[in-house]
Amino acid sequence: MDKYPMTSAGHTALEEELKRLKSVERPRIIQAIAEARAHGDLSENAEYHAAKEQQGMNEARINELEDKIARADVIDVSKLSGSTVKFGASVTVVDEDTDEEHVYQIVGDMEADVSKGRISISSPISRALIGKEEGDSVEVNTPGGGKSYEILKVEYK
C-alpha cells in the first residue's frame, strides 16, 4: 500500500470535501432519485437516470477520497526547517530569462493547484528543485520547453 505525502492543510481540505459529499450531496441526490421515482415509468425518466448518474459519480469520489485519506502520509510543514528544498518547502524562484519571480510550495499530488502556487511533488519543477539550496540554478524541462530558475529563498511555513 503506497503512502501519499500530504500537508496537514491538504489533508484537512480532503476531509472537509469528504464530509460535504457524505452529509450534503449524498442526501440531496437520494432525494432527487426519490422525486424522480415518483414520476412513474423509470425506463424513460431522464431525471431518474441523471440522478442515478450523479449518485455514481458522487460515490466514486467518496471512495477515492476515503482511499487517499487512508493512505495519506501527513507531514506538518511548520515543524520542518533547513536550507535545502524538500517536501512542503515554499520556494521563491526567479525565471532567469524573464526575471519573473514565482513562489511555489511543494505539496502532494492531490492538493496541487498551480493557480495558488502549490505544485505537485511529482511535477518537473519540483523534481528539479528538490535537494537544491538558495542561490542554486536549476534547469527544468517543462512541456512548454526548457526553463532556467534561480532559487532566491527556501522557507517552511
CSV table of C-alpha atoms in Angstrom, one decimal:
chain,number,residue,atom,x,y,z
A,1,MET,CA,0.0,0.0,0.0
A,2,ASP,CA,1.6,3.2,-1.2
A,3,LYS,CA,1.6,6.3,1.1
A,4,TYR,CA,0.9,9.7,-0.4
A,5,PRO,CA,2.8,12.7,1.1
A,6,MET,CA,0.4,15.4,2.0
A,7,THR,CA,0.5,18.6,4.0
A,8,SER,CA,-1.8,18.9,7.0
A,9,ALA,CA,-3.8,21.7,5.2
A,10,GLY,CA,-4.3,19.4,2.2
A,11,HIS,CA,-5.4,16.6,4.4
A,12,THR,CA,-7.9,18.8,6.2
A,13,ALA,CA,-9.3,20.0,2.8
A,14,LEU,CA,-9.8,16.5,1.6
A,15,GLU,CA,-11.6,15.6,4.9
A,16,GLU,CA,-13.9,18.6,4.5
A,17,GLU,CA,-14.7,17.7,0.9
A,18,LEU,CA,-15.5,14.1,2.0
A,19,LYS,CA,-17.7,15.3,4.8
A,20,ARG,CA,-19.6,17.6,2.4
A,21,LEU,CA,-20.1,14.8,-0.1
A,22,LYS,CA,-21.5,12.5,2.5
A,23,SER,CA,-23.6,14.9,4.5
A,24,VAL,CA,-24.8,17.3,1.9
A,25,GLU,CA,-24.5,15.8,-1.6
A,26,ARG,CA,-25.5,12.2,-0.8
A,27,PRO,CA,-28.8,13.1,0.8
A,28,ARG,CA,-29.6,15.7,-1.9
A,29,ILE,CA,-29.1,13.0,-4.6
A,30,ILE,CA,-31.1,10.4,-2.7
A,31,GLN,CA,-34.0,13.0,-2.5
A,32,ALA,CA,-33.7,13.7,-6.3
A,33,ILE,CA,-33.9,9.9,-7.0
A,34,ALA,CA,-37.0,9.6,-4.8
A,35,GLU,CA,-38.7,12.5,-6.5
A,36,ALA,CA,-37.8,11.1,-10.0
A,37,ARG,CA,-39.2,7.7,-9.0
A,38,ALA,CA,-42.5,9.3,-8.0
A,39,HIS,CA,-42.9,10.5,-11.6
A,40,GLY,CA,-43.6,6.9,-12.7
A,41,ASP,CA,-42.1,4.9,-15.6
A,42,LEU,CA,-38.3,4.7,-14.9
A,43,SER,CA,-37.3,3.5,-18.4
A,44,GLU,CA,-37.9,6.8,-20.0
A,45,ASN,CA,-37.4,9.0,-17.0
A,46,ALA,CA,-34.4,11.4,-17.7
A,47,GLU,CA,-34.5,12.9,-14.3
A,48,TYR,CA,-34.1,9.5,-12.7
A,49,HIS,CA,-31.2,8.5,-14.9
A,50,ALA,CA,-29.4,11.8,-14.4
A,51,ALA,CA,-29.8,11.5,-10.6
A,52,LYS,CA,-28.5,7.9,-10.7
A,53,GLU,CA,-25.5,9.1,-12.7
A,54,GLN,CA,-24.8,11.8,-10.2
A,55,GLN,CA,-25.1,9.2,-7.4
A,56,GLY,CA,-22.5,7.0,-9.1
A,57,MET,CA,-20.1,9.9,-9.6
A,58,ASN,CA,-20.5,11.1,-6.0
A,59,GLU,CA,-19.9,7.6,-4.6
A,60,ALA,CA,-16.8,7.2,-6.8
A,61,ARG,CA,-15.4,10.5,-5.5
A,62,ILE,CA,-16.2,9.4,-1.9
A,63,ASN,CA,-14.4,6.1,-2.4
A,64,GLU,CA,-11.4,8.0,-4.0
A,65,LEU,CA,-11.2,10.5,-1.1
A,66,GLU,CA,-11.5,7.7,1.5
A,67,ASP,CA,-8.7,5.8,-0.1
A,68,LYS,CA,-6.4,8.9,-0.4
A,69,ILE,CA,-7.1,9.9,3.2
A,70,ALA,CA,-6.4,6.4,4.5
A,71,ARG,CA,-3.1,6.3,2.6
A,72,ALA,CA,-2.0,9.9,3.4
A,73,ASP,CA,1.4,10.4,5.0
A,74,VAL,CA,0.6,13.8,6.7
A,75,ILE,CA,3.6,16.0,7.1
A,76,ASP,CA,3.4,19.1,9.3
A,77,VAL,CA,5.4,21.6,7.3
A,78,SER,CA,5.6,24.0,10.2
A,79,LYS,CA,7.9,21.6,12.0
A,80,LEU,CA,10.3,21.3,9.0
A,81,SER,CA,13.4,23.5,8.6
A,82,GLY,CA,16.6,23.7,6.7
A,83,SER,CA,18.1,25.4,3.7
A,84,THR,CA,17.5,22.7,1.1
A,85,VAL,CA,14.3,22.2,-0.8
A,86,LYS,CA,12.2,19.3,0.2
A,87,PHE,CA,8.5,18.4,0.5
A,88,GLY,CA,6.5,21.3,2.0
A,89,ALA,CA,9.0,24.0,1.2
A,90,SER,CA,7.9,27.3,-0.1
A,91,VAL,CA,10.5,28.2,-2.7
A,92,THR,CA,10.9,31.7,-4.2
A,93,VAL,CA,12.5,31.4,-7.7
A,94,VAL,CA,13.3,33.9,-10.4
A,95,ASP,CA,13.0,32.9,-14.1
A,96,GLU,CA,16.4,33.7,-15.5
A,97,ASP,CA,15.0,34.5,-18.9
A,98,THR,CA,12.2,36.9,-18.0
A,99,ASP,CA,13.2,37.9,-14.4
A,100,GLU,CA,9.7,37.0,-13.2
A,101,GLU,CA,9.6,35.8,-9.6
A,102,HIS,CA,7.4,32.9,-8.5
A,103,VAL,CA,6.7,31.4,-5.2
A,104,TYR,CA,5.9,27.6,-5.2
A,105,GLN,CA,5.1,25.3,-2.3
A,106,ILE,CA,5.9,21.7,-3.0
A,107,VAL,CA,2.8,19.6,-2.0
A,108,GLY,CA,1.3,16.2,-2.6
A,109,ASP,CA,-0.4,15.3,-5.9
A,110,MET,CA,-4.0,15.5,-4.5
A,111,GLU,CA,-3.5,19.1,-3.2
A,112,ALA,CA,-1.6,20.7,-6.1
A,113,ASP,CA,-3.1,23.9,-7.5
A,114,VAL,CA,-0.8,25.9,-9.7
A,115,SER,CA,-3.1,29.0,-9.6
A,116,LYS,CA,-2.4,29.1,-5.8
A,117,GLY,CA,1.3,28.4,-6.1
A,118,ARG,CA,1.1,24.8,-4.9
A,119,ILE,CA,2.9,22.4,-7.2
A,120,SER,CA,2.9,18.6,-7.1
A,121,ILE,CA,6.0,16.9,-5.7
A,122,SER,CA,6.0,14.8,-8.9
A,123,SER,CA,6.0,17.8,-11.3
A,124,PRO,CA,9.1,18.6,-13.4
A,125,ILE,CA,9.7,21.8,-11.5
A,126,SER,CA,9.5,20.1,-8.1
A,127,ARG,CA,11.8,17.3,-9.2
A,128,ALA,CA,14.4,19.8,-10.4
A,129,LEU,CA,14.2,21.9,-7.1
A,130,ILE,CA,14.3,19.0,-4.6
A,131,GLY,CA,17.7,18.9,-2.9
A,132,LYS,CA,18.8,22.4,-4.1
A,133,GLU,CA,19.6,25.4,-1.9
A,134,GLU,CA,19.3,29.2,-2.1
A,135,GLY,CA,21.5,30.6,-4.8
A,136,ASP,CA,21.4,27.4,-6.9
A,137,SER,CA,20.3,27.5,-10.5
A,138,VAL,CA,18.1,24.7,-11.9
A,139,GLU,CA,17.2,23.7,-15.5
A,140,VAL,CA,13.7,22.4,-15.9
A,141,ASN,CA,12.3,20.6,-18.9
A,142,THR,CA,8.7,21.7,-19.0
A,143,PRO,CA,6.0,20.8,-21.6
A,144,GLY,CA,6.5,24.4,-22.9
A,145,GLY,CA,10.2,24.0,-23.3
A,146,GLY,CA,13.3,24.4,-21.1
A,147,LYS,CA,13.3,26.9,-18.3
A,148,SER,CA,16.1,28.2,-16.0
A,149,TYR,CA,15.4,29.3,-12.5
A,150,GLU,CA,17.5,30.6,-9.7
A,151,ILE,CA,16.4,29.8,-6.1
A,152,LEU,CA,16.1,33.0,-4.1
A,153,LYS,CA,14.6,31.8,-0.9
A,154,VAL,CA,13.6,28.5,0.8
A,155,GLU,CA,11.0,28.7,3.6
A,156,TYR,CA,9.0,26.3,5.7
A,157,LYS,CA,5.7,27.9,6.9
